Coordinates of C-alpha atoms in Angstrom, one line a residue:
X1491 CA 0.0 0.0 0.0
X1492 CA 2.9 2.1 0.8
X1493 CA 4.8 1.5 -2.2
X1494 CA 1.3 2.2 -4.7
X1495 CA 0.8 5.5 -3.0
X1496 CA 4.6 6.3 -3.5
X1497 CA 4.0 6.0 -7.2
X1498 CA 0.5 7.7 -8.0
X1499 CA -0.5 9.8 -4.2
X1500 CA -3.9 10.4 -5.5
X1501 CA -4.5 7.2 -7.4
X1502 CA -8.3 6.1 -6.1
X1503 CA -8.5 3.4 -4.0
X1504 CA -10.3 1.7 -6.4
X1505 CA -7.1 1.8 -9.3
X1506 CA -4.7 0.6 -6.3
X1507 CA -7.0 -2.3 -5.6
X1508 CA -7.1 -3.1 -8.9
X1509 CA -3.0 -3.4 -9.7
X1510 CA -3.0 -5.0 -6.7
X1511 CA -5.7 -7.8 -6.9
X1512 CA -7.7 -6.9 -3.9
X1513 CA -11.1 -5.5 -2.8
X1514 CA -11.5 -1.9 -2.9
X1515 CA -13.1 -1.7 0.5
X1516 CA -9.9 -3.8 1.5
X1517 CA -7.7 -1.2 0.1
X1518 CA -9.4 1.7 1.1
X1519 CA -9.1 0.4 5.1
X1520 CA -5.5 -0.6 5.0
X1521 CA -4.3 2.9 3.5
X1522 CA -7.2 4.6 5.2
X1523 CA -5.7 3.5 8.4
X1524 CA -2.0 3.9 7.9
X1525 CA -3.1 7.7 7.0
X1526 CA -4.6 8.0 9.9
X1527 CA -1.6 6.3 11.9
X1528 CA 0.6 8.6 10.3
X1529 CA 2.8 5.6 9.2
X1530 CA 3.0 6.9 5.5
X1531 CA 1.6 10.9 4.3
X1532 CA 0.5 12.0 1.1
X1533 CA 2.5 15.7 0.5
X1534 CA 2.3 17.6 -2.8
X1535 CA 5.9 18.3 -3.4
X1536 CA 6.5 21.8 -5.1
X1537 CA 9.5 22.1 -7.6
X1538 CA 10.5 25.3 -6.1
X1539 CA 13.0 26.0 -8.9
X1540 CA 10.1 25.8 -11.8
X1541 CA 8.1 29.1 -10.2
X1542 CA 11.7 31.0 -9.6
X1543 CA 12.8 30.3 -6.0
X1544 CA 16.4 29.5 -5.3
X1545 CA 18.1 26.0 -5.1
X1546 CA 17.9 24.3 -1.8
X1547 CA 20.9 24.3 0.5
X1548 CA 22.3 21.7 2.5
X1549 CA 23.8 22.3 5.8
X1550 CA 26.3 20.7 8.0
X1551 CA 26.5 21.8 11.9
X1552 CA 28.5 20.8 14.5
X1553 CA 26.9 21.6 18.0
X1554 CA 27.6 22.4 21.5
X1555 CA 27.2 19.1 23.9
X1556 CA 23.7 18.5 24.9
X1557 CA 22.5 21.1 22.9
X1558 CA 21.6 18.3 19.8
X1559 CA 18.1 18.6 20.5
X1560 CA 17.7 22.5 21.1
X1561 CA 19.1 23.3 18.2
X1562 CA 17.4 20.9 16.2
X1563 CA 13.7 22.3 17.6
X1564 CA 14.7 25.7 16.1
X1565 CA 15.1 24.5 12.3
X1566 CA 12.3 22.1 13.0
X1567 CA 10.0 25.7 13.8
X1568 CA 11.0 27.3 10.4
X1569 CA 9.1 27.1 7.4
X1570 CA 12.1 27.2 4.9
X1571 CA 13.5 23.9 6.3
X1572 CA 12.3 20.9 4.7
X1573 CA 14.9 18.0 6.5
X1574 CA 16.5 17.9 10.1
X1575 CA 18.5 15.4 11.1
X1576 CA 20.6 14.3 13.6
X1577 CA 23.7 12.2 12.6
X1578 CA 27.0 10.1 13.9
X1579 CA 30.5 11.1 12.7
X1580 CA 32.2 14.3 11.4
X1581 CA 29.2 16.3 11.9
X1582 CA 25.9 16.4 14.0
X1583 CA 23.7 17.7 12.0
X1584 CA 22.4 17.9 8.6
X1585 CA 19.5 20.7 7.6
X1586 CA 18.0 21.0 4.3
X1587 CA 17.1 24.2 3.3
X1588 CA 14.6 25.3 0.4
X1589 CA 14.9 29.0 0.5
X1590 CA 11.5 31.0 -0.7
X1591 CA 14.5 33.6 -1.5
X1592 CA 17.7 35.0 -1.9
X1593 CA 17.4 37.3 0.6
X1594 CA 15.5 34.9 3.5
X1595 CA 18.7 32.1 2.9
X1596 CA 20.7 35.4 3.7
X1597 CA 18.7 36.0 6.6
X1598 CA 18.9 32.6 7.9
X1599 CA 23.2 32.4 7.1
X1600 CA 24.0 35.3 8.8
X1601 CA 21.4 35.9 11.5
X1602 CA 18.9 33.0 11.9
X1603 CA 21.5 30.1 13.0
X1604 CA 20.8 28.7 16.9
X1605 CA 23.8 30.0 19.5
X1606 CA 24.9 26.7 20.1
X1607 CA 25.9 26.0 16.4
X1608 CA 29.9 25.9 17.1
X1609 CA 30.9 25.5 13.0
X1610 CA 28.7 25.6 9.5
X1611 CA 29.1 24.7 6.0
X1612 CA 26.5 25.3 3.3
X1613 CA 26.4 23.8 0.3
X1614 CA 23.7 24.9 -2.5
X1615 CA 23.0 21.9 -4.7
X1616 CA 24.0 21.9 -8.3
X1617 CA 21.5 19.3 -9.6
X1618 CA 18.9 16.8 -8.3
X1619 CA 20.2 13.0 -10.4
X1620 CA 17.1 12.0 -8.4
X1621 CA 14.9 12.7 -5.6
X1622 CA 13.0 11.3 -2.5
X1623 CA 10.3 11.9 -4.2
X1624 CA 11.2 8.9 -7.1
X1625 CA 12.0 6.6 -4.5
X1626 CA 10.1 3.8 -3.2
X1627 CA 10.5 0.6 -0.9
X1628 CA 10.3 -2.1 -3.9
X1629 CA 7.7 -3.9 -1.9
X1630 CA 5.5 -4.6 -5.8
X1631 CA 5.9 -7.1 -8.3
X1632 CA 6.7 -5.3 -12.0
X1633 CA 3.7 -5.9 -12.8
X1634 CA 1.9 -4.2 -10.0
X1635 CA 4.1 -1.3 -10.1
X1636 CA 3.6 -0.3 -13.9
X1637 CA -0.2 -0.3 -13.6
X1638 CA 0.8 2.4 -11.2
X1639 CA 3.9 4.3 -11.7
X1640 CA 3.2 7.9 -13.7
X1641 CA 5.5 8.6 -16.8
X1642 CA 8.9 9.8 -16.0
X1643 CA 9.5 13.3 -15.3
X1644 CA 12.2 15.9 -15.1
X1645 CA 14.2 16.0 -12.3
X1646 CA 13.5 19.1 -9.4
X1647 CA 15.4 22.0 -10.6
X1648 CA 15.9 20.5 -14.6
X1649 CA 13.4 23.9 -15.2
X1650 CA 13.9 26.8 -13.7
X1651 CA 11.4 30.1 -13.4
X1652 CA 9.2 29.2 -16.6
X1653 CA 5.7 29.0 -14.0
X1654 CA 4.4 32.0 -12.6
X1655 CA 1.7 30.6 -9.8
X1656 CA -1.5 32.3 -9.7
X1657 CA -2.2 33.1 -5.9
X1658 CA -4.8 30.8 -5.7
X1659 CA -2.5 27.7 -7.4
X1660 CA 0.1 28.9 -4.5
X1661 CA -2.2 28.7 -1.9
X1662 CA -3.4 25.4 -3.2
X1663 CA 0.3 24.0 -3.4
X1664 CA 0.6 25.3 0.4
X1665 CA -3.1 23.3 1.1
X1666 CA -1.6 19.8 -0.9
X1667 CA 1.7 20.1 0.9
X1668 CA -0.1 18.9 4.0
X1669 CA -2.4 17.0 2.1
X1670 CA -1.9 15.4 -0.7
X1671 CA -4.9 13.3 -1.0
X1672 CA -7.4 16.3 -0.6
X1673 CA -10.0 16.3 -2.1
X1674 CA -11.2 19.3 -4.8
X1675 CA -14.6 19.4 -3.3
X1676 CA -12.2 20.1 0.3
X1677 CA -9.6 22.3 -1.7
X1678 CA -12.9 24.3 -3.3
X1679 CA -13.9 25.1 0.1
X1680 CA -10.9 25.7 1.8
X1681 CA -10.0 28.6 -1.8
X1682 CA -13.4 29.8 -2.1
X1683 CA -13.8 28.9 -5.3
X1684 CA -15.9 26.3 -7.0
X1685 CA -15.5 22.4 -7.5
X1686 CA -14.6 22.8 -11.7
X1687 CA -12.1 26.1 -10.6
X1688 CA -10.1 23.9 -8.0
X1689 CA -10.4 20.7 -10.3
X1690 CA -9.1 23.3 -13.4
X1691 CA -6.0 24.9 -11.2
X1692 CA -5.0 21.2 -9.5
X1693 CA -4.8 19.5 -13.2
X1694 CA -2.4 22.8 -14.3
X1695 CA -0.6 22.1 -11.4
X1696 CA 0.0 18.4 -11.8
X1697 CA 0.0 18.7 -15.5
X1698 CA 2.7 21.0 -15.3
X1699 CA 4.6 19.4 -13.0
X1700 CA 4.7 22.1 -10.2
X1701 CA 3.8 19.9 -7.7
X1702 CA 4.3 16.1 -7.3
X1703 CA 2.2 14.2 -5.2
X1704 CA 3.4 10.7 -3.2
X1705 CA 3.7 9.1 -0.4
X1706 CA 6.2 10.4 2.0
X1707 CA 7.2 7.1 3.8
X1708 CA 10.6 6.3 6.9
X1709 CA 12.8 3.5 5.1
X1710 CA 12.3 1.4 8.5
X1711 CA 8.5 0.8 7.3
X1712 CA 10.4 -1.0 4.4
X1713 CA 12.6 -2.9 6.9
X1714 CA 15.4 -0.5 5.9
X1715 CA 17.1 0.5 9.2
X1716 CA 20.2 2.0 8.2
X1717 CA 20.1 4.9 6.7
X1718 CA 23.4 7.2 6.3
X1719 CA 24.7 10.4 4.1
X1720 CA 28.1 10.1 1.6
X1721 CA 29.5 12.7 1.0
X1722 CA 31.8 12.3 -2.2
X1723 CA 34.7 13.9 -3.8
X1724 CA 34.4 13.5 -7.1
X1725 CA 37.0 14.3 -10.3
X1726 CA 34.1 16.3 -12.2
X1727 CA 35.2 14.5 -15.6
X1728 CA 33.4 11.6 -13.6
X1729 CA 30.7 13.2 -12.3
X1730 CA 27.5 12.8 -14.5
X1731 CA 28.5 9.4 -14.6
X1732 CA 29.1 8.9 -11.0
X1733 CA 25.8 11.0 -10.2
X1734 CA 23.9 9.2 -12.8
X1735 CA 25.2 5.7 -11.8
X1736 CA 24.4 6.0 -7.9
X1737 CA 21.0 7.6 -8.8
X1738 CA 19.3 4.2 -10.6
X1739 CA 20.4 2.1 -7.2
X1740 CA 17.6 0.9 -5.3
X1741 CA 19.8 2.0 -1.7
X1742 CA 20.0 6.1 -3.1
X1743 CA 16.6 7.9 -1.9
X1744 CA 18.5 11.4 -2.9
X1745 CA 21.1 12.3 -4.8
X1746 CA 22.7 15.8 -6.0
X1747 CA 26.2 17.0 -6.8
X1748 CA 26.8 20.2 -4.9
X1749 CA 29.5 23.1 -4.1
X1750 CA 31.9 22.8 -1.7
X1751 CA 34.6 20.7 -0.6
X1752 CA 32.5 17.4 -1.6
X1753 CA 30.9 17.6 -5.5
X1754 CA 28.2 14.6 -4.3
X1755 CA 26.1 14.2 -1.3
X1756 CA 24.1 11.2 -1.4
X1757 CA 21.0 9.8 1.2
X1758 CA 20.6 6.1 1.5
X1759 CA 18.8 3.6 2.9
X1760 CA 19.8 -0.2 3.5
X1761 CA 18.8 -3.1 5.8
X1762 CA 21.8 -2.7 8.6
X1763 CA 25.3 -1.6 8.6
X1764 CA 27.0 -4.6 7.0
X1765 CA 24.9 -4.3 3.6
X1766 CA 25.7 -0.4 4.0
X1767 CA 29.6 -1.7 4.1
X1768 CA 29.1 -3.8 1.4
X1769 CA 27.2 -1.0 -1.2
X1770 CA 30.4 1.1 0.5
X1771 CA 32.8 -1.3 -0.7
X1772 CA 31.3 -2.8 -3.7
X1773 CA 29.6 -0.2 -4.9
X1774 CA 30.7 3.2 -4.4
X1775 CA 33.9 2.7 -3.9
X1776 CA 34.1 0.8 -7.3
X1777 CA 33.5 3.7 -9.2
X1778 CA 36.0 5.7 -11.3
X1779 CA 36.1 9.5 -10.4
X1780 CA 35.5 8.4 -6.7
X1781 CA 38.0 9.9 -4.1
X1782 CA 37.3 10.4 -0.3
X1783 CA 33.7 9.5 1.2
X1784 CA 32.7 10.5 4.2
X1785 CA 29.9 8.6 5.8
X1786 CA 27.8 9.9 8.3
X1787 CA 25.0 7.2 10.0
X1788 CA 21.2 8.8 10.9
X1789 CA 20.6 9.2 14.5
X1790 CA 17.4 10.5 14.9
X1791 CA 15.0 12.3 12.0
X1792 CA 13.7 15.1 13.9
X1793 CA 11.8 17.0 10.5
X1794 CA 11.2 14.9 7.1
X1795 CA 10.0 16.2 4.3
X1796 CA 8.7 19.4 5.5
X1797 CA 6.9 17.9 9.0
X1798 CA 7.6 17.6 12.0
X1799 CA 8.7 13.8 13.3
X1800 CA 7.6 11.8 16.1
X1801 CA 10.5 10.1 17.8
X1802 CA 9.9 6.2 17.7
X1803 CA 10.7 4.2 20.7
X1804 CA 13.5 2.3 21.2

């Protein structure tokens, strides 16, 4: 169920339960439920880039002892970040960053970092080779998944400034970013316009591939426990090939090369730390173009994909 509303989030429940050989009213009460549990959420994704706004930046902090969780409650309060997390080895924490604007990101660099931050690096990304949002758990047969899965589209950030959003598109973006699944009779009510209007302006917006709507879904409900960031220095005569290699692996969730001392930085998600050895050794480290890697192990998520996260019990 996970998987199907990874691939189409608004696909009815009665097109899941038909790629997947069940009832409808079967269907409908699984994902129903798991909604409700918050074990997976539907989000419209907004390709920020495609309406003008800047390319996200990642960040890497190092923090003042026992501050971890302080400091990770601040970026967790702003709207602008979409990822906090809290990691194991040369840094603490990482912080994703999709500015609304040139002048906020400023704002946030020089004045908006938490006092206990002790060092910073920021690193705008170059180019998304593929995203969180293309990923899925691989929990479908072939078959299954290509009565769901959508054509292929351009990567986040491939187009840049060529959609001007009409303030009621931007506020409906804003409405499908906490739900993806809502409804147009909902999304009518909630814009104050009518049914065929909010039908009209979602279509433009999923036509043009403003916003993308999945499933946002942890690894672990995918029996992936391990998931770690790789930071890669890469000869740049290698690196489309590198990028584009690493990007079609089942383990990469997001990839992007990016400024900085590292060209790559890479999140992935495996079933423990000796298959994340073994995709470090066989894999990565196979490659041509590939230098130093730093690996840095997830802690705790404290923000994913724009929300706030529950901490799961030990």
């Amino acid at each position: 169920m996970a998987c199907a509303l990874q691939l189409q989030g608004r696909a009815p429940w009665e097109q899941i339960a038909k790629a997947l050989e069940l009832s409808e009213r079967t269907v409908a009460r699984r994902g129903q439920r798991m909604l409700e549990e918050g074990l997976i959420r539907v989000v419209g994704l907004l390709d920020t880039q495609l309406i003008g706004r800047p390319a996200p930046v990642l960040l890497r902090l190092r923090v003042e002892p026992g501050r971890a969780r302080e400091v990770a409650a601040r970026f967790c309060g702003l709207r602008e970040i979409r990822t906090v997390m809290a990691l194991m080895g040369s840094f603490d924490h990482f912080v994703e960053v999709i500015p609304e604007s040139r002048t906020s990101l400023r704002t946030l660099l020089f004045d908006g970092l938490p006092p206990y931050v002790r060092s910073s690096s920021s690193h705008p990304v170059l180019r998304f080779y593929t995203g969180s949002h293309e990923w899925n758990g691989g929990a479908l047969t072939a078959a299954e998944e290509a009565a769901l899965r959508q054509p292929t589209r351009a990567p986040f950030g491939t187009r840049r400034g060529e959609v001007t959003l009409h303030p009621d598109a931007d506020r409906m973006a804003a409405l499908l970013a906490r739900d993806g699944r809502m409804s147009t009779s909902k999304l009518a009510s909630e814009l104050g316009v009518s049914q065929a209007t909010a039908s009209r302006r979602l279509a433009a917006l999923l036509e043009q591939e403003v916003i993308r709507v999945r499933a946002d879904v942890a690894p672990s409900v995918f029996g992936y426990t391990t998931e770690a960031l790789l930071w890669l220095n890469v000869d740049y005569d290698h690196l489309d090939t590198v990028g584009s290699t690493l990007s079609k692996r089942p383990e990469v969730l997001t990839l992007v090369s990016i400024t900085g001392d590292w060209q790559i930085c890479a999140h992935v998600a495996l079933r423990d730390p000796y298959d994340l050895q073994e995709f470090l050794t066989g894999v990565v480290g196979a490659l041509d173009g590939v230098g130093e890697i730093d690996v840095t192990v997830l802690l705790e998520v404290f923000k994913r994909g724009g929300f706030a996260v529950t901490p799961a019990a030990d």
